[in-house]
Amino acid sequence: MEAVLRCAERDGLRRTSLEDLASEAEVSRATIYRYFPGGRLQVFEQTATWEVGRFFRRLYDEVADSPDLPTLLERGLQRGREDLQQHHILQRLLASEPEELLSALAGSEELVKAVVRDHLRGVLDHHPVREGVDLDLAADYLARMFLTYLGTQGVWDLSDPVAVRELVRTQFVAGIVPDPV
Amino acid sequence: MASTAGADAPTRPPEDGTAAPSPVWVDDRVVAAFLRCVARWGLAKTTLDDVAREAGCSRATIYRLFPGGKPTLMEQSVTHEAAQLLARIDAAAAPERTLEDVLVSTLHVSSRFLRGHAALGFLIRHEPGVVLPHITFDRVSPVVELAVAHLTHLLEPRVGHPVEAQRLAEWVVRLVLTYTFTPGDLLDLRDPADARRLVSGFMAPGLVIRPEPAPPLASAAPLSPVALAAP
């Protein structure tokens, strides 16, 4: 998978063949097919999933010590967006081959959402919440909101911490935590 | 966009009895045929010959109506379908009393339309690279921008402030998209009761309705959500 990342960064996805991967990883094509019977596209998809997993693990480590849920989400959004902008391979592929990239990522969408949701569900277990809030529903909602704004800021300027704070406190947690400011 | 249909265009008159088929009528038919083909075979495998056969017209007619061929047809089919959805949203919103009711109806009408859309469903399942760019990684496609602008216009009278209306419109669109592409099994927005759970549980408490004039964002005063029950 590291070979995939190197090839992707160097040549892009379209121009990376199974032969290129085999030679970069110093294994035979047969070996690759044994582990990835779906071939090149399967290797890309699973590498994407792996890299996405690493990305969120790193991000969580960066913000895990936040004092409360709104702050965790604010820091996660800001830090996450910075990390995405600095991810060379991602930015290169977005510029040159967005369809191929997004196809490779499509397979991991549900998994990513599940990972983020499970983290947040754990946080909610120990956090004061408004009466009557269904924690599973809340975690699912927050994961969706987090991922959509992580990817695209839309009409907000999320490089501005004041804007991030307002976004999180109105759209994310207003129905979940008591007395949002 | 539409030119006069040529000699090989279908000559069946429209049901209202007017003498000749209007170009718009022929366009709609081609779009509908295109969407049926995509629902069956996907975008990559649909050829203009397939569309022509399905629509009962010639390839030449299709090129006349959609110069640029398949990409133009795809683009305009998306716009066509978006217009259909936005019309349904408007119709559902018109009789609603409160802002909260409008949000509920918008979510549930959109969800029904998109999740029931055969061509979109095929693409999400088998050609996600075609549809995913629409709102990922700081790219917002024209159709999403159109939807946000339309909803902003719809919501502004009830929200009372253009910035808040635009934020709310975009919030709604984001929720529609996430629940369309990754529905999950907790909430089904096609069900109005679930749409209402989402709105009252997570949206309503965070809505900000400011009467004129709006304070600048730098102001320290927190904005408290205004009760939404009043029409």
Short mmCIF file of C-alpha atoms in Angstrom, two decimals:
data_model
loop_
_atom_site.label_atom_id
_atom_site.label_comp_id
_atom_site.label_asym_id
_atom_site.label_seq_id
_atom_site.Cartn_x
_atom_site.Cartn_y
_atom_site.Cartn_z
CA MET A 1 0.00 0.00 0.00
CA GLU A 2 2.91 2.30 0.64
CA ALA A 3 4.00 1.49 -2.89
CA VAL A 4 0.60 2.66 -4.13
CA LEU A 5 1.00 5.96 -2.33
CA ARG A 6 4.45 6.49 -3.79
CA CYS A 7 3.27 5.68 -7.32
CA ALA A 8 0.17 7.82 -6.91
CA GLU A 9 2.21 10.76 -5.77
CA ARG A 10 4.72 10.35 -8.59
CA ASP A 11 2.56 9.41 -11.56
CA GLY A 12 -1.09 9.61 -10.55
CA LEU A 13 -3.57 6.74 -10.50
CA ARG A 14 -4.42 6.39 -14.17
CA ARG A 15 -0.80 5.92 -15.17
CA THR A 16 -0.05 3.43 -12.40
CA SER A 17 -0.35 -0.13 -13.61
CA LEU A 18 -0.18 -3.33 -11.63
CA GLU A 19 3.33 -3.84 -13.03
CA ASP A 20 4.37 -0.45 -11.66
CA LEU A 21 3.01 -1.40 -8.24
CA ALA A 22 4.68 -4.78 -8.27
CA SER A 23 8.03 -3.32 -9.15
CA GLU A 24 7.70 -0.46 -6.63
CA ALA A 25 6.74 -2.87 -3.86
CA GLU A 26 9.31 -5.41 -5.01
CA VAL A 27 6.81 -8.24 -5.17
CA SER A 28 5.51 -10.26 -8.08
CA ARG A 29 2.23 -9.50 -9.86
CA ALA A 30 1.02 -12.91 -8.81
CA THR A 31 1.54 -11.99 -5.18
CA ILE A 32 -0.51 -8.86 -5.61
CA TYR A 33 -3.35 -10.79 -7.25
CA ARG A 34 -3.28 -13.32 -4.43
CA TYR A 35 -4.00 -10.61 -1.88
CA PHE A 36 -6.09 -8.38 -4.14
CA PRO A 37 -8.00 -10.62 -6.53
CA GLY A 38 -9.87 -7.60 -7.78
CA GLY A 39 -6.62 -6.31 -9.21
CA ARG A 40 -5.43 -2.75 -9.53
CA LEU A 41 -8.70 -1.02 -8.62
CA GLN A 42 -9.10 -3.11 -5.52
CA VAL A 43 -5.56 -2.23 -4.46
CA PHE A 44 -6.37 1.46 -4.91
CA GLU A 45 -9.61 1.19 -2.96
CA GLN A 46 -8.07 -0.64 -0.07
CA THR A 47 -5.08 1.66 0.01
CA ALA A 48 -7.49 4.59 0.12
CA THR A 49 -9.31 3.00 3.07
CA TRP A 50 -6.02 2.37 4.85
CA GLU A 51 -4.76 5.89 4.33
CA VAL A 52 -8.09 7.38 5.40
CA GLY A 53 -7.92 5.30 8.58
CA ARG A 54 -4.42 6.62 9.30
CA PHE A 55 -5.58 10.17 8.62
CA PHE A 56 -8.38 10.01 11.16
CA ARG A 57 -6.25 8.26 13.75
CA ARG A 58 -3.67 11.05 13.48
CA LEU A 59 -6.38 13.70 13.62
CA TYR A 60 -7.98 12.17 16.69
CA ASP A 61 -4.62 12.09 18.47
CA GLU A 62 -4.18 15.77 17.69
CA VAL A 63 -7.48 16.82 19.24
CA ALA A 64 -8.36 14.08 21.74
CA ASP A 65 -7.43 16.14 24.76
CA SER A 66 -10.18 18.70 24.16
CA PRO A 67 -12.09 19.62 27.33
CA ASP A 68 -15.57 19.20 25.89
CA LEU A 69 -17.47 18.02 22.85
CA PRO A 70 -17.95 21.38 21.10
CA THR A 71 -14.24 22.14 21.43
CA LEU A 72 -13.36 18.66 20.15
CA LEU A 73 -15.48 19.25 17.08
CA GLU A 74 -14.16 22.77 16.51
CA ARG A 75 -10.54 21.67 16.77
CA GLY A 76 -11.24 18.57 14.71
CA LEU A 77 -12.72 20.64 11.91
CA GLN A 78 -9.98 23.24 11.84
CA ARG A 79 -7.12 20.81 12.23
CA GLY A 80 -8.68 18.31 9.88
CA ARG A 81 -9.14 20.88 7.13
CA GLU A 82 -5.53 22.02 7.52
CA ASP A 83 -4.32 18.42 7.36
CA LEU A 84 -6.35 17.79 4.21
CA GLN A 85 -4.96 20.86 2.52
CA GLN A 86 -1.44 19.70 3.34
CA HIS A 87 -1.96 16.14 2.16
CA HIS A 88 0.14 16.14 -1.00
CA ILE A 89 -1.19 13.03 -2.63
CA LEU A 90 -4.77 14.02 -2.03
CA GLN A 91 -4.31 17.50 -3.44
CA ARG A 92 -2.39 16.24 -6.45
CA LEU A 93 -5.02 13.66 -7.32
CA LEU A 94 -7.88 16.10 -6.74
CA ALA A 95 -6.32 18.45 -9.24
CA SER A 96 -5.47 15.87 -11.88
CA GLU A 97 -7.79 12.88 -11.50
CA PRO A 98 -10.76 13.71 -9.26
CA GLU A 99 -13.02 11.00 -10.65
CA GLU A 100 -10.47 8.23 -10.15
CA LEU A 101 -9.67 9.47 -6.66
CA LEU A 102 -13.28 9.73 -5.59
CA SER A 103 -14.04 6.29 -7.02
CA ALA A 104 -11.20 4.89 -4.94
CA LEU A 105 -12.55 6.68 -1.86
CA ALA A 106 -16.21 5.79 -2.43
CA GLY A 107 -15.76 2.34 -0.98
CA SER A 108 -14.55 3.71 2.35
CA GLU A 109 -17.33 6.26 2.92
CA GLU A 110 -19.42 4.08 5.20
CA LEU A 111 -16.37 2.90 7.09
CA VAL A 112 -15.11 6.44 7.67
CA LYS A 113 -18.51 7.51 8.93
CA ALA A 114 -18.63 4.50 11.25
CA VAL A 115 -15.17 5.26 12.67
CA VAL A 116 -15.98 8.92 13.34
CA ARG A 117 -19.40 8.02 14.73
CA ASP A 118 -17.97 5.43 17.10
CA HIS A 119 -15.37 7.89 18.43
CA LEU A 120 -18.07 10.49 19.04
CA ARG A 121 -20.38 7.93 20.60
CA GLY A 122 -17.65 7.19 23.11
CA VAL A 123 -17.26 10.89 23.89
CA LEU A 124 -21.01 11.33 24.31
CA ASP A 125 -21.13 8.54 26.87
CA HIS A 126 -19.19 10.71 29.31
CA HIS A 127 -20.51 14.11 28.34
CA PRO A 128 -23.46 16.09 29.70
CA VAL A 129 -26.27 16.01 27.15
CA ARG A 130 -29.74 17.52 26.91
CA GLU A 131 -32.58 15.47 28.23
CA GLY A 132 -34.07 12.96 25.86
CA VAL A 133 -31.19 12.92 23.39
CA ASP A 134 -30.69 9.56 21.70
CA LEU A 135 -26.91 9.10 21.83
CA ASP A 136 -26.70 6.79 18.81
CA LEU A 137 -28.67 9.24 16.71
CA ALA A 138 -26.60 12.15 17.99
CA ALA A 139 -23.31 10.43 17.22
CA ASP A 140 -24.51 9.55 13.73
CA TYR A 141 -25.70 13.11 13.13
CA LEU A 142 -22.43 14.62 14.35
CA ALA A 143 -20.35 12.25 12.22
CA ARG A 144 -22.28 13.27 9.11
CA MET A 145 -22.01 16.97 9.90
CA PHE A 146 -18.33 16.67 10.71
CA LEU A 147 -17.52 14.88 7.46
CA THR A 148 -19.48 17.21 5.22
CA TYR A 149 -17.86 20.34 6.66
CA LEU A 150 -14.44 18.70 6.86
CA GLY A 151 -14.61 18.17 3.13
CA THR A 152 -16.20 21.41 2.01
CA GLN A 153 -16.58 24.71 3.82
CA GLY A 154 -19.30 25.95 1.46
CA VAL A 155 -20.60 29.35 2.54
CA TRP A 156 -18.51 29.43 5.73
CA ASP A 157 -14.92 30.57 6.18
CA LEU A 158 -13.62 27.74 8.30
CA SER A 159 -10.12 29.17 8.53
CA ASP A 160 -11.71 31.66 10.96
CA PRO A 161 -11.99 30.18 14.48
CA VAL A 162 -14.91 32.49 15.28
CA ALA A 163 -16.86 31.09 12.34
CA VAL A 164 -16.00 27.51 13.29
CA ARG A 165 -17.23 28.14 16.82
CA GLU A 166 -20.51 29.59 15.59
CA LEU A 167 -21.01 26.74 13.14
CA VAL A 168 -20.41 24.04 15.73
CA ARG A 169 -22.50 25.67 18.42
CA THR A 170 -25.50 26.30 16.16
CA GLN A 171 -25.61 23.46 13.65
CA PHE A 172 -23.75 20.66 15.43
CA VAL A 173 -24.46 20.64 19.16
CA ALA A 174 -27.37 23.00 19.82
CA GLY A 175 -29.74 20.06 20.11
CA ILE A 176 -27.29 17.84 21.96
CA VAL A 177 -25.42 19.65 24.71
CA PRO A 178 -27.13 21.74 27.37
CA ASP A 179 -26.92 25.56 27.19
CA PRO A 180 -24.99 26.07 23.98
CA VAL A 181 -23.59 29.56 23.74
CA MET B 1 -30.93 25.28 -26.01
CA ALA B 2 -33.63 23.65 -28.12
CA SER B 3 -33.74 24.05 -31.84
CA THR B 4 -36.70 23.26 -34.04
CA ALA B 5 -37.12 19.52 -34.35
CA GLY B 6 -36.07 18.21 -37.73
CA ALA B 7 -37.96 16.13 -40.22
CA ASP B 8 -37.06 12.91 -38.49
CA ALA B 9 -38.33 14.08 -35.11
CA PRO B 10 -41.34 12.23 -33.72
CA THR B 11 -44.49 13.65 -35.19
CA ARG B 12 -46.96 12.37 -32.61
CA PRO B 13 -48.66 15.54 -31.38
CA PRO B 14 -48.78 16.30 -27.68
CA GLU B 15 -52.04 15.50 -25.96
CA ASP B 16 -53.26 19.06 -25.81
CA GLY B 17 -53.91 18.84 -29.53
CA THR B 18 -51.53 21.55 -30.74
CA ALA B 19 -50.42 21.10 -34.31
CA ALA B 20 -46.71 20.30 -33.98
CA PRO B 21 -44.55 18.90 -31.15
CA SER B 22 -42.76 21.71 -29.31
CA PRO B 23 -38.97 21.51 -28.98
CA VAL B 24 -39.30 21.45 -25.21
CA TRP B 25 -41.52 18.41 -25.47
CA VAL B 26 -38.94 16.60 -27.59
CA ASP B 27 -36.16 17.61 -25.18
CA ASP B 28 -38.06 16.17 -22.22
CA ARG B 29 -38.53 12.96 -24.09
CA VAL B 30 -34.84 12.63 -24.84
CA VAL B 31 -33.93 13.42 -21.25
CA ALA B 32 -36.40 10.81 -19.99
CA ALA B 33 -35.01 8.25 -22.43
CA PHE B 34 -31.45 9.09 -21.37
CA LEU B 35 -32.32 8.64 -17.70
CA ARG B 36 -33.95 5.28 -18.41
CA CYS B 37 -30.80 4.13 -20.21
CA VAL B 38 -28.56 5.29 -17.36
CA ALA B 39 -30.80 3.53 -14.85
CA ARG B 40 -30.34 0.34 -16.81
CA TRP B 41 -26.71 0.47 -17.96
CA GLY B 42 -25.07 3.40 -16.22
CA LEU B 43 -23.49 6.47 -17.76
CA ALA B 44 -20.34 5.01 -19.30
CA LYS B 45 -22.18 2.28 -21.18
CA THR B 46 -25.03 4.44 -22.47
CA THR B 47 -24.51 5.54 -26.05
CA LEU B 48 -26.43 8.13 -28.00
CA ASP B 49 -27.70 5.32 -30.22
CA ASP B 50 -29.24 3.73 -27.13
CA VAL B 51 -30.87 7.03 -26.23
CA ALA B 52 -32.12 7.61 -29.76
CA ARG B 53 -33.67 4.16 -29.91
CA GLU B 54 -35.27 4.58 -26.50
CA ALA B 55 -36.60 8.04 -27.37
CA GLY B 56 -37.84 7.03 -30.80
CA CYS B 57 -35.85 9.67 -32.64
CA SER B 58 -32.62 9.87 -34.59
CA ARG B 59 -29.10 10.58 -33.34
CA ALA B 60 -29.13 13.67 -35.50
CA THR B 61 -32.09 15.01 -33.53
CA ILE B 62 -30.25 14.41 -30.28
CA TYR B 63 -27.18 16.28 -31.53
CA ARG B 64 -29.38 19.11 -32.70
CA LEU B 65 -31.01 19.41 -29.30
CA PHE B 66 -27.85 18.73 -27.28
CA PRO B 67 -24.86 19.96 -29.21
CA GLY B 68 -21.76 18.42 -27.67
CA GLY B 69 -23.55 15.08 -27.41
CA LYS B 70 -23.45 12.98 -24.27
CA PRO B 71 -21.80 15.46 -21.88
CA THR B 72 -24.33 18.14 -22.80
CA LEU B 73 -27.18 15.68 -22.47
CA MET B 74 -25.87 14.62 -19.04
CA GLU B 75 -25.47 18.19 -17.86
CA GLN B 76 -28.91 19.21 -19.00
CA SER B 77 -30.53 16.09 -17.64
CA VAL B 78 -29.09 16.95 -14.24
CA THR B 79 -30.45 20.50 -14.50
CA HIS B 80 -33.79 19.14 -15.67
CA GLU B 81 -34.10 16.76 -12.73
CA ALA B 82 -32.95 19.40 -10.28
CA ALA B 83 -35.68 21.71 -11.56
CA GLN B 84 -38.23 18.94 -11.02
CA LEU B 85 -37.09 18.46 -7.44
CA LEU B 86 -37.02 22.18 -6.67
CA ALA B 87 -40.56 22.54 -8.03
CA ARG B 88 -41.72 19.76 -5.70
CA ILE B 89 -39.97 21.38 -2.77
CA ASP B 90 -41.68 24.70 -3.52
CA ALA B 91 -45.08 23.05 -3.85
CA ALA B 92 -44.66 21.19 -0.57
CA ALA B 93 -43.42 24.29 1.25
CA ALA B 94 -46.15 26.66 0.12
CA PRO B 95 -48.92 25.53 2.52
CA GLU B 96 -46.61 25.02 5.50
CA ARG B 97 -47.18 27.26 8.47
CA THR B 98 -43.83 27.37 10.24
CA LEU B 99 -40.17 27.34 9.26
CA GLU B 100 -39.76 24.01 11.01
CA ASP B 101 -42.56 22.52 8.88
CA VAL B 102 -40.88 23.81 5.71
CA LEU B 103 -37.62 22.15 6.72
CA VAL B 104 -39.40 18.86 7.39
CA SER B 105 -41.22 18.89 4.07
CA THR B 106 -38.07 19.87 2.16
CA LEU B 107 -36.05 17.05 3.69
CA HIS B 108 -38.65 14.42 3.12
CA VAL B 109 -39.64 15.47 -0.41
CA SER B 110 -35.96 15.64 -1.43
CA SER B 111 -35.18 12.30 0.10
CA ARG B 112 -38.08 10.58 -1.61
CA PHE B 113 -37.15 12.07 -4.95
CA LEU B 114 -33.43 11.32 -4.79
CA ARG B 115 -33.60 7.90 -3.21
CA GLY B 116 -36.30 6.86 -5.63
CA HIS B 117 -34.37 8.12 -8.64
CA ALA B 118 -33.37 5.08 -10.70
CA ALA B 119 -30.58 6.70 -12.72
CA LEU B 120 -29.01 8.35 -9.65
CA GLY B 121 -29.29 5.09 -7.74
CA PHE B 122 -27.39 3.22 -10.43
CA LEU B 123 -24.63 5.81 -10.47
CA ILE B 124 -24.25 5.90 -6.69
CA ARG B 125 -23.91 2.13 -6.60
CA HIS B 126 -21.77 1.51 -9.69
CA GLU B 127 -20.18 4.78 -10.88
CA PRO B 128 -19.71 6.84 -7.71
CA GLY B 129 -16.86 8.82 -9.26
CA VAL B 130 -19.46 10.50 -11.48
CA VAL B 131 -21.68 11.75 -8.67
CA LEU B 132 -19.36 12.13 -5.69
CA PRO B 133 -17.52 15.24 -6.84
CA HIS B 134 -20.69 17.18 -6.26
CA ILE B 135 -19.87 18.17 -2.73
CA THR B 136 -16.48 16.87 -1.70
CA PHE B 137 -13.16 18.53 -1.00
CA ASP B 138 -14.17 22.13 -1.49
CA ARG B 139 -15.74 21.52 -4.87
CA VAL B 140 -19.38 22.40 -5.04
CA SER B 141 -20.99 21.47 -8.31
CA PRO B 142 -23.29 23.90 -10.14
CA VAL B 143 -26.35 21.82 -9.35
CA VAL B 144 -25.64 21.96 -5.61
CA GLU B 145 -25.05 25.71 -5.82
CA LEU B 146 -28.32 26.05 -7.68
CA ALA B 147 -30.14 24.12 -4.97
CA VAL B 148 -28.61 26.23 -2.21
CA ALA B 149 -29.51 29.46 -4.01
CA HIS B 150 -33.07 28.29 -4.60
CA LEU B 151 -33.58 27.19 -1.01
CA THR B 152 -32.04 30.42 0.27
CA HIS B 153 -34.67 32.31 -1.67
CA LEU B 154 -37.42 30.04 -0.36
CA LEU B 155 -36.34 30.35 3.27
CA GLU B 156 -35.35 33.99 3.48
CA PRO B 157 -38.84 35.41 4.17
CA ARG B 158 -39.21 33.03 7.09
CA VAL B 159 -35.70 33.45 8.46
CA GLY B 160 -35.48 37.21 8.05
CA HIS B 161 -31.82 37.50 7.25
CA PRO B 162 -29.98 36.57 4.04
CA VAL B 163 -26.80 35.18 5.63
CA GLU B 164 -28.73 32.98 8.04
CA ALA B 165 -31.05 31.87 5.25
CA GLN B 166 -28.10 30.88 3.09
CA ARG B 167 -26.45 28.97 5.94
CA LEU B 168 -29.70 27.20 6.66
CA ALA B 169 -30.23 26.37 2.99
CA GLU B 170 -26.77 24.88 2.73
CA TRP B 171 -27.30 22.95 5.97
CA VAL B 172 -30.44 21.39 4.49
CA VAL B 173 -28.67 20.50 1.25
CA ARG B 174 -25.78 18.89 3.13
CA LEU B 175 -28.19 16.76 5.14
CA VAL B 176 -30.10 15.72 2.03
CA LEU B 177 -26.83 14.70 0.36
CA THR B 178 -25.44 12.73 3.26
CA TYR B 179 -28.68 10.85 3.83
CA THR B 180 -28.96 10.15 0.09
CA PHE B 181 -25.44 8.82 -0.45
CA THR B 182 -25.04 7.00 2.87
CA PRO B 183 -28.54 6.41 4.22
CA GLY B 184 -27.59 4.18 7.14
CA ASP B 185 -30.34 2.61 9.18
CA LEU B 186 -31.12 5.08 11.95
CA LEU B 187 -33.21 7.65 10.15
CA ASP B 188 -35.04 7.37 6.86
CA LEU B 189 -35.79 10.88 5.69
CA ARG B 190 -38.36 9.57 3.24
CA ASP B 191 -40.51 9.11 6.32
CA PRO B 192 -41.87 12.51 7.45
CA ALA B 193 -41.73 11.38 11.09
CA ASP B 194 -38.00 10.74 10.81
CA ALA B 195 -37.50 14.02 8.98
CA ARG B 196 -39.26 15.76 11.85
CA ARG B 197 -37.07 13.99 14.41
CA LEU B 198 -34.02 15.32 12.62
CA VAL B 199 -35.38 18.86 12.39
CA SER B 200 -36.72 19.19 15.93
CA GLY B 201 -33.87 17.31 17.54
CA PHE B 202 -30.88 18.78 15.78
CA MET B 203 -31.82 21.74 13.59
CA ALA B 204 -34.47 23.74 15.41
CA PRO B 205 -32.48 24.36 18.60
CA GLY B 206 -29.68 25.90 16.54
CA LEU B 207 -31.68 28.13 14.25
CA VAL B 208 -31.02 31.79 14.56
CA ILE B 209 -33.68 34.18 13.45
CA ARG B 210 -32.66 37.76 13.64
CA PRO B 211 -35.10 40.58 13.11
CA GLU B 212 -33.64 43.50 11.11
CA PRO B 213 -31.02 44.86 11.44
CA ALA B 214 -28.50 42.04 12.02
CA PRO B 215 -25.65 42.65 14.48
CA PRO B 216 -22.16 42.14 13.04
CA LEU B 217 -20.59 38.74 13.74
CA ALA B 218 -17.85 40.31 15.85
CA SER B 219 -20.43 41.33 18.46
CA ALA B 220 -20.02 39.44 21.72
CA ALA B 221 -23.72 39.04 22.42
CA PRO B 222 -24.75 35.43 21.95
CA LEU B 223 -27.65 34.94 19.58
CA SER B 224 -30.40 32.96 21.16
CA PRO B 225 -32.60 30.74 19.06
CA VAL B 226 -36.05 32.24 18.66
CA ALA B 227 -39.08 30.01 19.22
CA LEU B 228 -40.09 28.61 15.89
CA ALA B 229 -43.73 27.98 16.63
CA ALA B 230 -44.82 31.42 15.52
CA PRO B 231 -45.56 31.53 11.79
#
